Amino acid sequence: MTVRMNYRGFGKITFESSALAFGTARLPGFQSPAGIDKKEAVKLIRFAIDHGVNYVDLGFPWNDRRNEAIVATVRTALADGYRDRVKVALTVPASSIGSPRDFDEYLTGQLKLLGRDEIDFLLLGRLMRDNWPRLRDLGAVPWIDKVIKDGRATHAGFTFHDHYQILKQIVQDYEGWSVVQVQYSFMDIDHDPGTSGIGYASDSGLAVVVAEPLKGGRLTKEPPERVRQVWTEAKRDWSLAEWGLRFVWNHPGVATVVCDMNNMEQLAENLEVAQTAVPDSLTVQEEVLLGRVRDAYRNARQVPCPSCRPCMPCRAGIDVPRFFEVYNDACMYGDIETARAICADEALHPEDCVECRECESRCAKRLPIVEWVKKGRDYLSV
Ligand code: SF4
Ligand code: SF4
């Protein structure tokens, strides 16, 4: 296979990233009881690098055992000179930081697993309004300065899932950020942080790394009938994956797109599309069609919650807006399994609700939150 990879500017850093980045969250065998098929995974990662991919994301460490298996696999894949051909991003999750010394402890553990003394991109994840003030008070900024100074990381950034205004605040709080990683797809144009958030970050000199461009595979599953009807009007013979990826690469502010690839067929298709998907290449008609697909999906949303978050915090530790987002996604995409997996990974535990209704008294839309939490729980059986 011959590939002429597209490379894109990477914010203020002197580096051009491949349009396609390798994500490690769904390596071959990731769902099997036996775990990751290391041989196949190494083959896949090396094939990507041999065909121009130069950015590998170790992913968000939701689960310690899975994270260790992923890092060990990447370590093997990057032996034999492959490490020098790629940049690697490692995430320190906000939830693992409870005291100032946790920053160093976590990073040291991850570097040890990777068998390295340094990482190219150190990302703090997943920053949002509920955790950034805490991390900042624990000394996140001087710690990042120190890590860059002593060479354990070359550049710093953060993964982010919140509103545009919060993104602005975090960007303005520290001038040393080089990268921000966000989730973005044609379904996410107006939230967390949406198209304008990406524009703001790239205008501020940050490299924007997009994750979940196909919403964890939900945009490539057989769509519900109302959505399928809209797709029949497409004038292009593109697969659902190609439509989704082309939308994200169409944004000139996007530096690279992390795809969590599982097999050679997916990788080959993504490499193929990455060759020709350049910024501003979608026509108005194609964008209108994607807008109509978006509306058709959204018609099945249940909870009219815009994730504005005055309801938080919850005394039982439930991230109410996030749970509603996951519930709405399950209804829109007809995918309960993925929603359950997210609930487990992100420890959303809606079953802990004690019905105190404090959140309802603060809700900007006066939503009957307790009722919706119950309905969501029943629908997902969690
Ligand atoms: S009613 Fe439930 S969700 Fe709302 S604050 Fe109380 S425990 Fe949290
Ligand atoms: S305040 Fe209400 S509308 Fe806003 S995020 Fe919370 S539940 Fe949703």
XYZ file of C-alpha atoms and ligand atoms in Angstrom:
398
model
C 0.000 0.000 0.000
C 1.397 3.406 -0.978
C 0.310 6.338 1.173
C 1.092 10.025 0.795
C 0.243 11.166 4.297
C -0.939 14.726 4.886
C 0.978 16.624 7.537
C -0.354 19.628 9.434
C 1.076 22.424 11.529
C 1.115 21.684 15.252
C 0.292 24.990 16.927
C 3.350 26.979 17.952
C 5.591 23.895 18.030
C 8.104 23.214 15.266
C 6.579 19.900 14.273
C 4.215 18.735 11.581
C 1.890 15.978 12.711
C 0.385 13.366 10.467
C -3.306 14.136 9.890
C -4.000 10.663 11.316
C -2.725 9.796 14.790
C -2.718 6.339 16.313
C -5.024 5.885 19.309
C -4.507 2.866 21.548
C -7.842 2.494 23.326
C -9.128 -0.286 21.045
C -6.063 -2.337 20.209
C -6.729 -5.854 18.838
C -8.173 -8.072 21.566
C -9.009 -5.181 23.913
C -12.450 -6.647 24.624
C -11.437 -10.282 24.915
C -10.914 -11.871 28.351
C -7.376 -12.756 27.251
C -6.660 -9.062 26.744
C -4.704 -7.296 24.035
C -3.323 -9.420 21.203
C 0.160 -7.985 21.501
C 1.528 -9.457 18.292
C -1.319 -8.057 16.181
C -1.270 -4.728 18.006
C 2.472 -4.263 17.452
C 2.014 -5.114 13.767
C -0.783 -2.546 13.490
C 1.118 0.273 15.217
C 4.247 -0.356 13.139
C 2.241 -0.501 9.904
C 0.771 2.907 10.750
C 4.212 4.376 11.437
C 5.633 2.808 8.261
C 2.866 4.610 6.361
C 3.479 8.062 7.772
C 1.718 8.223 11.152
C 3.962 10.151 13.550
C 1.788 10.681 16.649
C 0.785 7.962 19.120
C -1.617 8.664 21.965
C -1.472 6.350 24.978
C -5.063 7.285 25.791
C -6.878 8.088 28.987
C -6.001 5.597 31.745
C -9.519 4.803 32.941
C -8.478 1.373 34.082
C -5.073 0.521 35.623
C -4.768 -3.015 34.242
C -5.841 -2.012 30.757
C -3.517 0.989 30.863
C -0.550 -1.188 31.837
C -1.267 -3.594 28.977
C -1.556 -0.716 26.490
C 1.666 0.968 27.598
C 3.546 -2.361 27.544
C 2.296 -3.022 23.998
C 3.289 0.439 22.770
C 6.689 -0.001 24.419
C 7.259 -3.155 22.365
C 5.930 -1.552 19.178
C 8.279 1.394 19.549
C 11.410 -0.722 19.944
C 13.767 -1.304 16.988
C 14.011 2.397 16.140
C 10.264 3.103 15.871
C 10.360 5.408 18.910
C 12.498 7.918 16.999
C 9.894 8.162 14.237
C 6.950 9.262 16.381
C 5.862 11.646 19.108
C 4.093 10.050 22.051
C 1.434 11.635 24.284
C 0.839 10.457 27.839
C -2.070 11.537 30.053
C -1.949 12.151 33.796
C -5.624 12.027 34.857
C -6.889 14.779 37.157
C -8.689 12.141 39.205
C -5.364 10.505 40.189
C -4.052 13.721 41.762
C -4.991 14.183 45.405
C -1.842 15.866 46.725
C 1.110 17.756 45.200
C 3.398 14.717 45.281
C 0.925 12.639 43.240
C 1.934 14.540 40.091
C 5.476 13.170 40.219
C 4.470 9.726 41.436
C 2.005 9.206 38.624
C 4.334 10.423 35.901
C 7.256 8.375 37.210
C 5.105 5.227 37.206
C 3.961 5.801 33.630
C 7.466 6.533 32.323
C 8.735 3.397 34.042
C 6.049 1.324 32.306
C 7.029 2.890 29.007
C 10.728 2.242 29.675
C 11.626 5.863 29.027
C 12.909 8.835 30.979
C 10.932 11.341 28.966
C 7.746 11.868 26.985
C 7.031 14.214 24.067
C 3.623 15.426 25.188
C 2.485 15.385 28.785
C -1.274 15.923 29.005
C -3.271 16.673 32.130
C -6.632 15.038 31.706
C -9.560 15.445 31.725
C -9.736 19.090 32.717
C -13.049 20.772 33.375
C -14.514 23.396 35.695
C -14.904 20.897 38.560
C -11.229 19.859 38.736
C -9.014 22.572 37.220
C -9.153 24.976 40.226
C -8.188 22.068 42.499
C -5.252 21.011 40.311
C -4.096 24.595 39.965
C -4.181 24.969 43.784
C -2.173 21.759 44.134
C 0.590 23.312 42.044
C -0.072 21.949 38.541
C 1.509 24.941 36.794
C 4.874 25.020 38.650
C 4.995 21.227 38.422
C 4.622 21.312 34.631
C 7.294 24.021 34.425
C 9.609 21.794 36.473
C 8.932 18.681 34.368
C 9.677 20.557 31.161
C 12.797 22.123 32.654
C 14.228 18.812 33.866
C 13.467 17.184 30.506
C 10.881 14.586 31.555
C 8.441 16.167 29.088
C 9.110 18.247 26.013
C 5.683 19.904 25.795
C 2.591 20.152 27.975
C -1.096 20.189 27.263
C -4.414 18.961 28.545
C -7.379 16.917 27.507
C -10.625 18.783 27.898
C -14.373 18.168 28.089
C -16.348 21.254 29.062
C -17.655 24.538 27.721
C -15.822 27.064 25.606
C -15.625 29.623 28.462
C -13.877 27.113 30.721
C -11.442 26.301 27.922
C -10.626 30.001 27.694
C -10.012 30.201 31.411
C -7.616 27.231 31.428
C -5.741 28.497 28.370
C -5.373 31.928 29.972
C -4.241 30.483 33.315
C -0.966 29.110 31.883
C 1.025 30.335 28.927
C 3.056 27.114 28.744
C 0.288 24.997 27.191
C 1.170 23.704 23.730
C -1.570 21.155 23.070
C -5.221 20.612 23.836
C -7.010 17.346 23.103
C -10.777 17.461 22.689
C -13.536 15.143 21.537
C -15.009 16.361 18.288
C -17.206 14.954 15.549
C -19.995 16.239 13.320
C -22.272 15.626 16.307
C -20.247 17.900 18.593
C -20.203 21.221 16.774
C -21.707 23.263 19.581
C -20.547 21.762 22.836
C -17.578 20.692 24.933
C -15.950 22.751 23.435
C -17.379 22.589 19.875
C -16.239 24.230 16.668
C -15.705 27.653 18.252
C -13.629 26.115 21.064
C -11.331 24.499 18.523
C -11.048 27.827 16.692
C -10.186 29.631 19.920
C -7.537 27.075 20.924
C -5.829 27.061 17.533
C -5.959 30.885 17.326
C -4.272 30.894 20.746
C -1.354 28.902 19.325
C -2.312 25.505 20.726
C -2.142 22.370 18.631
C -5.639 20.870 18.622
C -5.691 17.084 18.810
C -9.103 15.577 18.151
C -10.170 12.296 19.734
C -13.299 10.205 19.162
C -14.042 11.609 15.665
C -16.514 8.741 15.175
C -17.817 8.797 18.740
C -16.202 5.518 19.679
C -17.546 3.788 16.568
C -21.158 4.842 17.167
C -21.209 6.937 13.977
C -20.171 3.929 11.888
C -22.751 1.493 13.230
C -25.878 0.782 11.205
C -27.810 4.027 11.811
C -31.440 4.175 12.965
C -33.970 4.356 10.110
C -34.598 8.132 10.426
C -30.844 8.745 9.998
C -30.448 6.179 7.236
C -33.114 8.014 5.228
C -31.002 11.186 5.256
C -27.852 9.298 4.253
C -29.609 7.957 1.138
C -29.446 11.506 -0.260
C -25.628 11.596 -0.130
C -24.040 12.287 -3.513
C -20.708 10.762 -2.442
C -19.895 7.125 -2.244
C -18.130 7.563 1.110
C -18.397 5.111 3.994
C -19.832 6.401 7.287
C -16.274 6.457 8.684
C -15.051 8.533 5.747
C -17.853 11.084 6.183
C -17.057 11.391 9.883
C -13.317 11.751 9.414
C -13.600 14.180 6.512
C -15.786 16.429 8.651
C -13.125 16.674 11.373
C -10.199 17.122 8.983
C -12.188 19.847 7.248
C -11.595 22.185 10.245
C -8.351 24.133 9.589
C -7.713 24.413 13.332
C -7.326 20.655 13.790
C -3.712 19.433 13.906
C -4.262 15.689 14.089
C -7.059 13.192 14.650
C -6.585 10.285 17.019
C -8.328 7.166 15.742
C -8.424 4.160 18.055
C -7.816 1.498 15.434
C -8.557 -2.137 15.966
C -7.640 -3.943 12.763
C -5.771 -3.605 9.492
C -8.906 -2.924 7.461
C -9.799 0.129 9.571
C -6.241 1.375 9.533
C -5.957 1.012 5.750
C -9.226 2.903 5.217
C -8.192 5.722 7.553
C -4.765 5.999 5.914
C -6.442 6.173 2.519
C -8.818 8.972 3.570
C -6.067 10.882 5.385
C -4.273 11.371 2.078
C -6.938 13.607 0.573
C -8.883 15.061 3.509
C -7.575 18.613 3.626
C -9.023 21.659 5.447
C -12.026 23.439 3.929
C -12.573 20.721 1.331
C -16.213 19.842 2.119
C -18.802 21.565 -0.052
C -21.708 23.540 1.406
C -24.070 20.777 0.263
C -21.993 18.154 2.094
C -21.999 20.213 5.293
C -25.768 20.708 4.997
C -26.238 16.965 4.635
C -24.151 16.332 7.745
C -26.280 18.915 9.560
C -29.421 17.031 8.615
C -27.880 13.726 9.764
C -27.053 15.451 13.063
C -30.633 16.666 13.464
C -32.002 13.219 12.686
C -29.838 11.688 15.424
C -30.717 14.458 17.890
C -34.452 13.911 17.492
C -34.079 10.868 19.746
C -32.448 12.781 22.607
C -34.406 12.375 25.859
C -33.136 14.867 28.444
C -33.095 18.543 27.369
C -29.877 19.154 29.312
C -27.242 21.434 27.710
C -24.514 20.469 30.260
C -24.491 23.958 31.764
C -23.610 22.435 35.189
C -25.062 24.760 37.886
C -26.575 21.547 39.317
C -23.115 20.327 40.319
C -21.610 19.204 42.637
C -23.776 16.263 43.623
C -23.508 15.058 47.232
C -23.326 11.454 45.968
C -20.494 12.292 43.552
C -22.575 11.731 40.410
C -21.630 13.782 37.355
C -25.266 14.472 36.459
C -24.743 16.355 33.143
C -22.282 13.728 31.952
C -24.697 10.926 32.824
C -27.464 12.695 30.892
C -25.097 13.079 27.929
C -24.306 9.359 28.000
C -28.013 8.495 28.352
C -28.948 10.805 25.459
C -26.175 9.293 23.314
C -27.458 5.779 24.036
C -30.916 6.831 22.799
C -29.596 8.716 19.746
C -27.251 6.004 18.517
C -29.280 3.023 19.744
C -26.152 1.822 21.550
C -26.687 0.795 25.159
C -23.494 -1.273 25.388
C -21.186 1.682 24.762
C -23.139 3.785 27.262
C -22.745 1.075 29.908
C -19.023 0.842 29.221
C -18.675 4.629 29.612
C -20.623 4.538 32.885
C -18.203 1.907 34.190
C -15.024 3.595 32.885
C -15.982 7.020 34.153
C -17.510 5.712 37.409
C -20.756 7.602 36.803
C -22.752 5.384 39.256
C -26.246 6.975 38.924
C -27.533 4.284 41.289
C -25.953 6.235 44.178
C -28.528 9.025 43.905
C -30.066 9.628 47.365
C -32.832 11.855 45.975
C -31.819 14.866 48.054
C -32.915 17.074 45.114
C -30.267 19.700 45.853
C -29.310 19.524 42.176
C -32.919 20.251 41.145
C -33.008 23.432 43.209
C -29.933 24.660 41.289
C -30.865 23.395 37.826
C -30.916 26.223 35.289
C -33.715 24.503 33.352
C -35.706 23.315 36.345
C -35.403 19.733 35.147
C -36.846 16.909 37.254
C -33.321 15.511 37.582
C -34.142 12.656 39.943
C -36.771 11.325 37.541
C -34.407 11.531 34.597
C -31.622 9.834 36.532
C -34.020 6.981 37.333
C -35.207 6.724 33.725
C -31.641 6.742 32.437
C -30.623 4.090 34.940
C -33.554 1.857 33.956
C -32.877 2.344 30.246
C -29.205 1.441 30.601
C -29.759 -1.110 33.390
C -26.894 0.323 35.431
S -30.752 14.285 43.914
Fe -29.323 12.657 43.354
S -28.216 13.490 41.639
Fe -29.179 15.247 42.641
S -27.625 16.024 44.103
Fe -28.923 14.576 45.209
S -27.829 12.626 45.036
Fe -26.995 13.981 43.440
S -28.225 22.558 35.653
Fe -29.873 21.298 34.750
S -29.733 21.732 32.560
Fe -27.779 22.408 33.479
S -26.401 20.638 33.401
Fe -27.437 20.483 35.337
S -29.204 19.150 34.906
Fe -28.472 19.899 32.951
